[in-house]
XYZ file of C-alpha atoms in Angstrom:
727
model
C 4.023 10.706 -10.158
C 7.099 11.156 -8.071
C 6.153 8.858 -5.281
C 8.463 10.124 -2.532
C 7.212 7.450 -0.203
C 9.591 5.131 -2.033
C 12.399 6.981 -0.364
C 11.323 5.411 2.897
C 10.001 2.105 1.726
C 13.001 -0.012 1.129
C 12.101 -3.455 2.313
C 10.385 -2.287 5.458
C 7.612 -3.951 7.390
C 5.141 -1.540 5.848
C 1.777 -1.555 4.095
C 2.188 -2.548 0.429
C -0.034 0.099 -1.067
C 3.063 2.356 -1.687
C 5.739 -0.201 -2.295
C 6.721 1.981 -5.202
C 4.866 1.615 -7.051
C 6.296 -1.743 -6.132
C 3.172 -3.566 -6.609
C 1.731 -0.392 -8.255
C 0.028 -2.070 -6.828
C 0.165 0.499 -4.033
C 0.917 1.110 -1.749
C 0.473 -1.144 1.609
C -0.394 -1.840 -1.132
C -3.153 -6.534 -1.867
C -3.361 -3.971 -4.602
C -6.920 -2.769 -4.117
C -10.263 -4.319 -3.332
C -11.161 -4.195 -7.032
C -8.329 -6.485 -8.077
C -9.691 -9.065 -5.660
C -12.823 -9.348 -7.772
C -10.806 -11.799 -9.901
C -11.071 -9.565 -12.931
C -7.324 -9.043 -13.118
C -5.748 -12.345 -12.215
C -5.610 -15.872 -13.506
C -5.436 -18.826 -11.160
C -4.795 -22.511 -11.122
C -5.459 -24.980 -8.353
C -2.700 -26.898 -6.672
C -2.122 -28.437 -3.285
C -0.336 -27.203 -0.216
C 0.381 -28.457 3.245
C -2.357 -27.351 5.571
C -1.514 -24.946 8.358
C -4.768 -25.543 10.194
C -2.904 -27.299 13.008
C -1.188 -23.997 13.851
C -4.424 -21.987 13.876
C -6.458 -21.992 17.059
C -9.559 -20.519 18.648
C -11.429 -19.909 15.385
C -14.325 -22.358 15.547
C -16.535 -20.194 17.731
C -16.668 -17.537 14.989
C -17.428 -19.816 12.018
C -21.209 -19.446 11.864
C -21.102 -15.663 12.047
C -18.183 -15.654 9.610
C -20.408 -17.321 6.995
C -23.015 -14.594 7.436
C -20.483 -11.776 7.036
C -18.907 -13.463 4.073
C -22.198 -13.162 2.195
C -22.581 -9.542 3.237
C -19.052 -8.639 2.179
C -19.327 -10.419 -1.151
C -22.400 -8.347 -1.944
C -20.574 -5.184 -0.873
C -17.505 -5.897 -3.012
C -19.598 -6.680 -6.066
C -21.520 -3.493 -5.446
C -18.298 -1.543 -6.047
C -16.825 -3.671 -8.805
C -17.143 -1.037 -11.523
C -15.767 2.103 -9.946
C -12.718 3.732 -11.626
C -9.210 2.467 -10.939
C -7.099 3.596 -13.927
C -6.349 0.035 -14.992
C -6.843 0.791 -18.717
C -3.608 1.728 -20.527
C -3.854 4.038 -23.528
C -1.495 3.542 -26.474
C -1.298 5.446 -29.736
C -3.620 3.018 -31.504
C -5.138 0.748 -28.860
C -6.579 0.616 -25.370
C -5.164 -2.176 -23.225
C -7.115 -3.767 -20.394
C -6.994 -6.879 -18.226
C -9.583 -9.604 -17.937
C -9.555 -12.769 -15.858
C -7.618 -14.799 -18.417
C -5.197 -12.218 -19.781
C -4.504 -8.823 -21.314
C -6.549 -7.562 -24.264
C -6.457 -4.566 -26.549
C -9.132 -2.691 -28.458
C -8.537 -0.664 -31.609
C -9.378 2.988 -30.978
C -10.566 3.555 -34.553
C -12.415 0.258 -34.912
C -13.991 -0.199 -31.512
C -16.708 -2.386 -33.036
C -14.176 -5.197 -33.532
C -13.777 -7.977 -31.018
C -11.018 -7.219 -28.454
C -7.759 -8.935 -29.326
C -5.876 -10.967 -26.727
C -2.314 -9.824 -26.186
C -1.247 -12.143 -23.361
C -2.846 -15.371 -22.158
C -2.342 -15.704 -18.399
C -3.605 -19.269 -18.351
C -0.486 -20.373 -20.180
C 1.630 -18.870 -17.419
C -0.577 -20.292 -14.683
C -0.345 -23.685 -16.319
C 3.324 -23.828 -15.430
C 2.354 -24.142 -11.781
C -0.463 -26.630 -12.181
C -0.012 -29.919 -10.386
C -1.999 -33.073 -10.746
C -2.940 -35.842 -8.383
C -4.368 -33.724 -5.565
C -4.953 -35.752 -2.457
C -8.493 -35.725 -1.152
C -7.411 -34.738 2.343
C -5.614 -31.642 1.141
C -7.305 -28.381 0.397
C -6.718 -26.607 -2.873
C -4.645 -23.466 -3.054
C -5.325 -20.983 -5.823
C -2.059 -19.882 -7.388
C -2.741 -16.643 -9.233
C -0.724 -14.581 -11.593
C -1.775 -11.023 -10.896
C -1.005 -8.270 -13.383
C 0.995 -5.612 -11.583
C 1.909 -3.054 -14.236
C 1.873 -2.646 -17.994
C 4.396 -0.629 -19.998
C 4.135 0.137 -23.713
C 7.216 0.973 -25.772
C 7.233 4.526 -27.243
C 5.795 3.564 -30.641
C 3.662 0.715 -29.254
C 5.772 -2.020 -30.846
C 6.275 -3.967 -27.626
C 4.447 -4.462 -24.364
C 6.070 -5.427 -21.068
C 3.938 -6.634 -18.190
C 4.943 -7.642 -14.674
C 3.168 -10.501 -12.948
C 3.179 -11.602 -9.335
C 2.333 -15.091 -8.208
C 0.245 -15.124 -5.060
C 1.389 -17.238 -2.123
C 4.923 -17.569 -3.533
C 5.453 -13.854 -4.306
C 7.311 -14.868 -7.459
C 7.875 -11.959 -9.849
C 8.004 -12.237 -13.613
C 8.147 -9.808 -16.539
C 6.771 -10.911 -19.899
C 7.720 -9.034 -23.078
C 5.256 -9.267 -25.967
C 5.902 -8.163 -29.545
C 2.843 -6.284 -30.779
C 1.897 -6.891 -34.376
C -1.000 -6.085 -36.635
C -4.309 -7.575 -35.663
C -4.453 -11.352 -35.971
C -7.185 -12.972 -38.031
C -8.337 -14.918 -34.980
C -9.106 -12.292 -32.329
C -8.544 -14.630 -29.376
C -5.142 -15.818 -30.577
C -2.532 -14.044 -28.415
C 0.409 -12.051 -29.707
C 3.906 -13.484 -29.716
C 5.707 -13.610 -26.348
C 9.264 -12.504 -27.092
C 10.801 -13.552 -23.795
C 10.213 -13.891 -20.073
C 12.394 -12.254 -17.402
C 12.399 -13.630 -13.868
C 12.495 -11.653 -10.593
C 11.896 -8.292 -12.286
C 11.011 -5.556 -9.816
C 10.686 -2.380 -11.923
C 11.085 -1.703 -15.646
C 10.732 1.044 -18.257
C 11.173 1.326 -22.017
C 13.907 3.682 -23.196
C 13.185 2.999 -26.878
C 11.058 0.465 -28.751
C 13.925 -2.014 -28.568
C 15.570 -1.161 -25.218
C 14.100 -2.025 -21.819
C 15.769 -1.116 -18.520
C 14.804 -3.178 -15.482
C 15.813 -3.907 -11.895
C 15.622 -7.287 -10.199
C 14.498 -8.387 -6.758
C 16.547 -11.040 -4.946
C 14.940 -11.963 -1.658
C 13.870 -8.571 -0.324
C 16.676 -6.622 -1.965
C 16.719 -4.806 -5.286
C 20.269 -3.776 -6.174
C 20.940 -4.424 -9.874
C 19.782 -2.753 -13.094
C 19.993 -4.434 -16.498
C 19.429 -3.404 -20.093
C 17.531 -5.616 -22.531
C 18.202 -4.979 -26.230
C 15.770 -6.573 -28.658
C 17.366 -7.215 -32.030
C 16.279 -8.832 -35.263
C 18.380 -11.868 -34.367
C 17.172 -12.192 -30.762
C 17.955 -10.342 -27.562
C 20.910 -9.237 -25.466
C 21.033 -8.483 -21.732
C 23.808 -6.366 -20.231
C 24.476 -5.137 -16.705
C 24.016 -1.390 -16.274
C 24.341 -0.731 -12.552
C 24.876 -2.590 -9.298
C 24.423 -1.107 -5.835
C 26.882 -2.406 -3.242
C 25.315 -0.937 -0.091
C 23.034 -3.594 1.471
C 20.495 -1.081 2.799
C 19.949 0.677 -0.552
C 16.940 -0.195 -2.709
C 17.080 0.344 -6.489
C 14.292 0.974 -8.998
C 14.024 2.408 -12.504
C 11.422 4.977 -13.558
C 10.587 7.402 -16.338
C 9.933 11.079 -15.866
C 6.390 12.093 -16.774
C 7.486 13.613 -20.095
C 9.311 10.354 -20.969
C 12.509 12.245 -21.734
C 14.610 10.968 -18.840
C 15.028 7.469 -17.415
C 16.035 7.491 -13.758
C 17.770 4.880 -11.619
C 16.697 5.652 -8.062
C 18.916 4.344 -5.254
C 17.281 4.989 -1.914
C 17.948 4.047 1.659
C 16.018 5.365 4.629
C 18.668 8.020 5.203
C 19.952 8.912 1.730
C 19.182 9.110 -1.987
C 21.202 8.909 -5.165
C 19.638 9.256 -8.625
C 21.261 8.400 -11.942
C 19.868 9.733 -15.233
C 19.827 8.481 -18.817
C 18.762 11.053 -21.402
C 16.437 9.128 -23.719
C 16.216 12.073 -26.116
C 19.882 11.499 -27.053
C 21.558 8.364 -28.343
C 23.765 8.194 -25.237
C 21.967 6.133 -22.615
C 24.889 5.838 -20.201
C 23.604 6.930 -16.771
C 25.178 9.786 -14.818
C 24.709 10.830 -11.173
C 22.600 13.842 -10.209
C 23.895 14.279 -6.654
C 26.059 11.672 -4.884
C 24.421 10.241 -1.795
C 24.831 12.200 1.361
C 23.649 11.222 4.828
C 20.130 12.544 5.578
C 19.658 13.929 2.053
C 16.561 12.565 0.312
C 15.543 13.674 -3.164
C 13.508 12.674 -6.223
C 13.862 13.962 -9.783
C 11.432 15.072 -12.515
C 12.202 16.785 -15.838
C 10.964 19.968 -17.493
C 12.368 21.721 -20.581
C 15.990 20.697 -20.097
C 15.895 21.302 -16.363
C 15.518 18.994 -13.414
C 12.681 19.646 -10.995
C 13.813 18.101 -7.726
C 11.866 17.350 -4.577
C 14.452 17.418 -1.786
C 14.423 17.570 2.003
C 16.554 20.703 2.024
C 13.770 22.893 3.394
C 13.295 24.257 6.876
C 13.628 21.476 9.456
C 14.872 19.075 6.749
C 11.389 18.945 5.239
C 10.631 18.748 1.525
C 10.806 21.678 -0.852
C 11.025 22.001 -4.649
C 14.316 23.029 -6.278
C 15.563 23.113 -9.856
C 18.875 22.594 -11.659
C 20.023 22.304 -15.283
C 20.439 18.762 -16.608
C 23.995 19.654 -17.609
C 24.886 20.688 -14.027
C 22.619 18.618 -11.774
C 24.615 18.511 -8.524
C 23.467 20.117 -5.293
C 25.693 23.164 -5.886
C 23.379 24.153 -8.745
C 20.089 23.667 -6.895
C 17.891 26.767 -6.771
C 14.785 26.886 -4.596
C 11.450 27.109 -6.440
C 8.882 26.543 -3.703
C 8.784 25.816 0.021
C 5.464 25.129 1.787
C 4.173 27.154 4.705
C 5.008 25.831 8.196
C 2.635 23.011 9.115
C 1.993 22.036 5.485
C 3.859 18.962 4.307
C 4.537 17.815 0.742
C 3.529 14.212 0.126
C 4.134 13.865 -3.610
C 5.145 15.755 -6.749
C 4.326 15.710 -10.452
C 5.287 17.935 -13.370
C 2.267 18.621 -15.573
C 2.941 20.785 -18.609
C 4.588 23.967 -17.322
C 3.447 23.415 -13.743
C 4.635 21.484 -10.744
C 1.702 19.918 -8.901
C 2.240 18.938 -5.278
C 0.077 16.713 -3.124
C 0.161 18.270 0.329
C -1.308 17.726 3.760
C -2.490 20.902 5.472
C -2.014 21.779 9.169
C -5.510 20.359 9.853
C -4.481 17.080 8.147
C -6.610 17.572 5.034
C -5.310 16.784 1.544
C -4.833 19.608 -0.948
C -3.039 20.284 -4.231
C -0.466 23.054 -4.577
C 0.166 24.250 -8.133
C 3.522 25.935 -8.783
C 3.895 27.597 -12.232
C 7.454 26.742 -13.217
C 7.858 29.919 -15.258
C 6.507 32.112 -12.437
C 6.859 30.046 -9.238
C 5.866 32.955 -7.007
C 2.325 32.624 -8.371
C 1.760 29.286 -6.649
C -1.813 28.569 -5.550
C -3.731 25.953 -3.556
C -6.517 23.753 -4.940
C -8.889 22.613 -2.216
C -10.161 19.034 -2.284
C -13.338 17.722 -0.626
C -12.965 17.660 3.150
C -13.520 13.892 3.264
C -10.580 13.143 0.946
C -7.992 10.975 2.705
C -6.188 9.217 -0.159
C -5.165 10.250 -3.652
C -4.025 8.152 -6.604
C -2.761 9.823 -9.759
C -2.996 8.370 -13.231
C 0.201 7.592 -15.099
C -0.402 9.149 -18.535
C -0.512 6.787 -21.494
C 1.338 7.293 -24.738
C -1.574 9.208 -26.245
C -2.844 10.965 -23.117
C -2.663 14.717 -22.720
C 0.386 15.854 -20.777
C -1.034 19.201 -19.632
C -3.628 17.888 -17.191
C -3.513 15.713 -14.104
C -6.050 12.940 -13.647
C -6.446 11.438 -10.204
C -8.783 9.589 -7.851
C -9.601 10.637 -4.315
C -11.170 8.391 -1.709
C -11.468 7.698 1.994
C -11.954 4.451 3.908
C -15.724 4.859 3.459
C -15.900 6.934 0.250
C -15.345 5.058 -3.037
C -12.838 6.627 -5.451
C -14.063 9.664 -7.363
C -12.221 10.730 -10.554
C -10.950 14.290 -10.906
C -9.081 16.213 -13.575
C -6.947 19.282 -12.846
C -5.966 21.789 -15.537
C -3.127 23.600 -13.771
C -2.822 26.449 -16.273
C -6.150 27.907 -15.106
C -6.812 26.011 -11.879
C -9.884 24.295 -13.302
C -10.761 21.224 -11.235
C -13.352 18.933 -12.795
C -14.994 15.960 -11.154
C -15.988 12.885 -13.114
C -19.335 13.025 -11.305
C -19.929 16.729 -11.797
C -20.351 17.658 -8.123
C -17.369 15.755 -6.735
C -19.411 12.888 -5.399
C -21.029 9.666 -6.542
C -24.381 8.142 -5.632
C -22.557 6.081 -3.021
C -20.995 9.240 -1.597
C -24.342 10.954 -1.084
C -24.892 9.024 2.143
C -24.909 11.086 5.300
C -21.375 10.278 6.401
C -19.540 12.686 8.674
C -15.775 13.225 8.608
C -14.468 14.879 11.764
C -10.847 16.010 12.169
C -9.652 15.982 15.777
C -6.407 16.478 17.666
C -5.397 14.645 20.842
C -2.793 16.073 23.198
C -0.070 13.511 23.864
C 1.961 13.177 27.050
C 4.681 15.617 25.903
C 2.166 18.206 24.664
C 2.287 17.215 20.990
C -1.067 17.301 19.214
C -1.826 14.096 17.338
C -4.310 14.115 14.415
C -7.323 11.817 14.531
C -9.798 11.374 11.677
C -13.207 10.074 12.733
C -15.883 8.717 10.385
C -19.433 8.421 11.714
C -23.084 8.714 10.705
C -24.544 10.565 13.704
C -23.241 13.617 15.607
C -20.311 12.993 17.936
C -22.456 13.588 21.009
C -24.638 10.621 19.998
C -21.773 8.123 19.684
C -21.667 7.046 23.329
C -23.099 3.588 22.605
C -21.484 3.128 19.203
C -18.852 0.434 18.677
C -15.502 2.003 17.796
C -12.760 0.559 15.580
C -9.433 2.386 15.970
C -6.784 2.144 13.220
C -3.086 2.926 13.756
C 0.319 2.382 12.148
C 3.135 4.791 13.095
C 6.398 3.491 11.596
C 8.887 3.972 8.753
C 7.583 7.441 7.951
C 4.592 5.872 6.228
C 1.127 7.362 6.220
C -1.642 5.231 7.664
C -3.536 3.564 4.815
C -6.813 5.442 4.367
C -7.903 4.170 0.978
C -11.410 2.880 0.341
C -12.389 -0.586 1.580
C -15.974 -1.854 1.210
C -15.872 -3.572 4.619
C -15.278 -0.192 6.306
C -18.315 1.217 4.554
C -20.360 -1.785 5.686
C -19.292 -1.181 9.288
C -20.166 2.502 9.100
C -23.601 1.660 7.729
C -24.113 -0.632 10.740
C -23.501 2.166 13.234
C -19.784 1.831 13.900
C -17.485 4.805 14.364
C -14.104 4.476 12.651
C -11.090 6.349 14.030
C -7.711 6.739 12.300
C -4.950 7.833 14.674
C -1.995 9.430 12.863
C 0.581 8.792 15.578
C 4.245 9.747 15.410
C 6.504 7.387 13.548
C 4.312 7.746 10.470
C 4.752 10.460 7.862
C 1.473 12.351 8.084
C 3.070 15.542 9.378
C 6.340 15.366 7.519
C 9.768 13.875 7.988
C 10.125 15.201 11.527
C 6.926 13.337 12.503
C 8.767 10.142 11.652
C 12.075 11.159 13.224
C 10.408 11.880 16.571
C 9.433 8.209 16.957
C 12.528 6.407 15.672
C 14.785 4.246 17.863
C 14.753 6.058 21.234
C 11.463 7.799 20.467
C 9.385 4.667 19.857
C 7.519 5.112 23.130
C 5.997 8.305 21.691
C 3.903 6.305 19.249
C 2.450 4.318 22.150
C 1.781 7.493 24.147
C 0.142 9.090 21.105
C -2.197 6.133 20.664
C -3.143 6.212 24.329
C -3.841 9.956 24.093
C -6.065 9.423 21.039
C -8.185 6.863 22.882
C -8.529 9.067 25.963
C -9.511 12.029 23.780
C -12.171 10.062 21.931
C -13.649 8.750 25.186
C -13.595 12.243 26.706
C -15.664 13.507 23.775
C -18.256 10.836 24.458
C -17.245 8.624 21.563
C -17.896 4.985 22.514
C -16.264 3.423 25.592
C -13.462 0.913 26.301
C -15.936 -1.978 26.441
C -17.092 -1.168 22.878
C -13.654 -0.340 21.451
C -11.417 -2.474 19.255
C -7.976 -1.701 17.819
C -6.727 -2.885 14.454
C -3.381 -2.694 12.722
C -0.982 -4.553 10.483
C 2.716 -5.257 10.263
C 4.821 -2.759 12.262
C 1.627 -1.053 13.437
C 1.269 -3.976 15.846
C 4.110 -2.530 17.946
C 2.201 0.455 19.445
C -0.951 -1.675 19.716
C 0.835 -4.550 21.447
C 2.729 -2.187 23.740
C -0.480 -0.410 24.735
C -2.155 -3.750 25.471
C 0.665 -4.515 27.898
C 0.502 -1.111 29.585
C -3.212 -0.325 29.571
C -5.154 -3.444 28.535
C -8.480 -2.092 29.821
C -8.571 0.689 27.225
C -9.962 -1.694 24.634
C -12.050 -4.858 24.457
C -10.653 -6.496 21.326
C -7.714 -6.323 18.916
C -7.189 -7.593 15.353
C -3.645 -7.754 13.981
C -2.552 -8.773 10.491
C 1.005 -9.990 9.787
C 1.937 -8.460 13.160
C 5.495 -7.453 14.060
C 5.536 -8.305 17.770
C 9.020 -9.613 18.565
C 11.064 -6.461 17.985
C 13.933 -7.500 20.257
C 14.297 -11.035 18.926
C 14.085 -9.899 15.304
C 16.603 -7.082 15.655
C 19.029 -9.439 17.410
C 18.966 -11.899 14.500
C 21.181 -10.560 11.710
C 20.375 -13.565 9.530
C 16.882 -12.205 8.888
C 16.499 -10.213 5.652
C 15.445 -6.854 7.121
C 17.351 -6.662 10.401
C 20.397 -4.695 9.261
C 18.495 -2.064 7.285
C 15.864 -1.734 10.019
C 18.381 -0.499 12.580
C 17.658 3.124 11.638
C 14.041 2.525 12.630
C 14.301 0.306 15.732
C 17.929 0.496 16.832
C 20.720 -2.044 17.266
C 20.201 -4.122 20.422
C 23.344 -6.157 19.734
C 25.855 -3.353 19.326
C 24.213 -0.655 21.455
C 23.197 -1.426 25.090
C 21.039 1.699 25.244
C 19.074 0.585 22.193
C 18.604 -2.814 23.772
C 17.228 -1.219 26.939
C 14.823 0.953 24.933
C 13.519 -1.923 22.795
C 13.106 -4.128 25.840
C 10.991 -1.438 27.505
C 8.228 -1.539 24.862
C 8.610 -4.757 22.817
C 5.134 -6.387 22.843
C 6.464 -9.942 23.205
C 8.928 -9.238 26.000
C 6.491 -7.268 28.164
C 3.633 -9.750 28.399
C 2.519 -10.091 32.012
C -0.345 -11.918 33.760
C -3.298 -9.523 33.576
C -6.675 -9.215 31.894
C -5.869 -8.673 28.211
C -8.331 -7.783 25.468
C -9.371 -10.586 23.135
C -7.108 -10.858 20.087
C -7.311 -12.200 16.564
C -3.865 -12.574 14.994
C -3.609 -13.358 11.273
C -0.226 -14.422 9.929
C 1.178 -15.978 6.749
C 3.386 -19.023 6.703
C 5.835 -17.779 4.077
C 6.041 -14.135 5.171
C 9.697 -13.075 4.966
C 9.118 -9.650 6.504
C 7.547 -10.817 9.754
C 8.780 -14.314 10.680
C 5.999 -16.650 11.706
C 8.053 -17.853 14.683
C 7.646 -14.496 16.422
C 3.865 -14.543 16.016
C 3.642 -18.099 17.335
C 5.846 -17.271 20.319
C 3.790 -14.176 21.127
C 0.510 -16.110 20.942
C 1.829 -18.881 23.179
C 3.133 -16.491 25.834
C -0.036 -14.395 25.739
C -2.195 -17.473 26.292
C 0.006 -18.504 29.228
C -0.298 -15.028 30.768
C -4.085 -15.088 30.384
C -4.271 -18.533 31.996
C -1.956 -17.503 34.837
C -4.026 -14.401 35.545
C -7.258 -16.407 35.603
C -5.807 -18.987 37.990
C -4.575 -16.282 40.379
C -8.063 -14.884 40.989
C -10.901 -16.527 42.891
C -13.612 -17.697 40.508
C -16.040 -15.192 42.014
C -13.754 -12.299 41.014
C -12.716 -13.570 37.593
C -13.940 -11.818 34.484
C -14.591 -14.012 31.437
C -11.198 -14.895 30.014
C -10.290 -13.155 26.740
C -10.171 -15.241 23.598
C -6.821 -15.421 21.819
C -7.404 -16.623 18.251
C -4.650 -17.382 15.752
C -5.323 -17.629 12.024
C -2.343 -18.968 10.059
C -2.739 -18.787 6.294
C -0.454 -20.185 3.582
C 1.521 -17.931 1.292
C 4.194 -15.275 1.383
C 2.151 -12.127 0.757
C 2.905 -9.880 3.718
C -0.495 -8.245 3.759
C -2.718 -11.099 2.827
C -4.019 -13.089 -0.053
C -4.993 -11.564 -3.382
C -7.453 -14.366 -4.007
C -10.905 -12.817 -3.778
C -12.590 -15.759 -2.063
C -9.815 -16.221 0.504
C -9.762 -12.489 1.183
C -13.504 -12.589 1.891
C -12.917 -15.399 4.393
C -10.298 -13.343 6.228
C -12.332 -10.149 6.374
C -15.503 -11.994 7.367
C -13.614 -13.693 10.193
C -12.436 -10.314 11.474
C -15.985 -8.959 11.507
C -17.314 -12.083 13.218
C -14.575 -11.770 15.836
C -15.307 -8.083 16.485
C -19.050 -8.583 16.800
C -18.736 -11.535 19.175
C -16.006 -10.070 21.371
C -17.728 -6.701 21.708
C -21.034 -8.456 22.450
C -22.819 -6.952 19.462
C -25.878 -8.391 17.801
C -25.140 -9.214 14.171
C -26.867 -6.824 11.783
C -30.084 -8.076 10.295
C -30.448 -7.896 6.534
C -33.320 -5.712 5.341
C -36.566 -7.573 4.853
C -37.723 -8.061 1.298
C -41.071 -6.524 0.544
C -43.849 -8.901 -0.335
C -45.382 -8.460 -3.725
């Protein structure tokens, strides 16, 4: 699928679930809760320096954390077998991942024992260390399978691996041969490529790939496998520091694309795999504020470009022989208020993922032969996230398979036949036994300070008018043009079952209502995201949903900016806050050009060094630089020692200053007038993964700690497990 969110990703402080398909991962992104079940990674134990001395304020939650850890482990195992499209279909075999490696099963002889293709323990063994000291904890280094690519005739397999904690990337190329006599003996590893970011097969012997150096992907290489060995040659190098490069195949596998994207421009190069000439050529040279993505259909390019009304996305076409913008002809533009989120070409149809004016997901099918006959396919009203299946070598090309989910609805498989509009659910009625619960999805709109209506999605189990005493967890992001992550997470379902209401505020700065929704909250408009969040809370309270004393806010990465700013301005609107890998020192980070993301982030936050007005704007809302002695909500901040996107120093500085402000405020008031001081807890974990560990057990510890924190700070009684019936 043409994941247009890549056009905004670049190396931003964003959720990983869309990082191109970076970690395919995808997203923002810890791939998904299912990968944490340890079914798709291999680990080895080694030591690390403890960061416990930096953590603080956690002991009071430990007992309750143990309880929630058991509850969450049961919940995750309960959903360990739902679909996730992890099986790859070749011409002759099905490929799947187990804990210790990648296996394949013969389609015609399924009774045979699965054959191991790649042994991950051999790779993990390279990181094993001996002589662990007794006073050091063990760290689980895992190699997690990110993506698998089969060559056109299934002669080779390429797989990308990511090492947790270190974020090391590696691509392993395996030569696939006839079945070995010993089924557990792995196939031959041809070679290993380091720091590979994206890769695609052009032929059975030619692999194109891009590399990741630090947080920048700028070079594309070509690997030729020959009878005498291999040869690597440079294909392309991007010189602009803010441009991110990836390689991809069109859905029909006829065109290989080199996508060069910044936050303000796109440039795509094509290699026609159907011909012997693989030299790439440019579709449309980059142009400021022009974003586009390319698919292929019958010798023509189907292009998703922001050349529509208000610089929003529309679909255009051009011949491959004349691909430049002068040849672009409009095929389809959505109605005002409807925004295109993604595009795929399925058979003779263009299928668009769209968000309607009421913020619901829908599919728009555009017949490429008769584009005026476009039609809309409605999805269930609870659908908040969609994940499409990349077709395997032997999969049908004339249908679209996808999963839909919500934070509290597990993924449900669907299949769309665009030629007749037939939409089939893998469960028959579009639900699963887990989805039959009486969950309510309510779409709301809150009026912000400037009159803009901000979408809010509320999940609850009782009517809105009965939510006055319900604890409320509010989610927000609002940056980089990224949609708020609304995929399924078992812990959200657990909370809903325990009577919580869950609100998702789609504030400006995100991409939920198109490119303009993002533009309105860039640089000088950043305050709008804070105002939107405040308006959402006021609207929920006015409807009788919960109250400030039962309300908690949660966010990650750059989503900490509106949360932190609101805590400074109106700290009594919430009782507690949880932040993960929080970006809190906007001013200090944007002043430091030695940091990896500062220069390319200027389009989002501004340039406080070269522009005095930008400096004034950032200073007005930056969470760290606006801390003042007052009664703050309790906070749990989780950060990672090796995180290159959000420097740990900023989190530590914020925590220190916040604690000082809390202490100063308490000492200014007579004891008779003092409220109980808020608890400021800091959880520093090892590793470089921006959004947390991919180790299942460590992830459970983190999520259980968050729940323990929320229950204690909101004064809630922990839920009691159901009593077992006596026999």
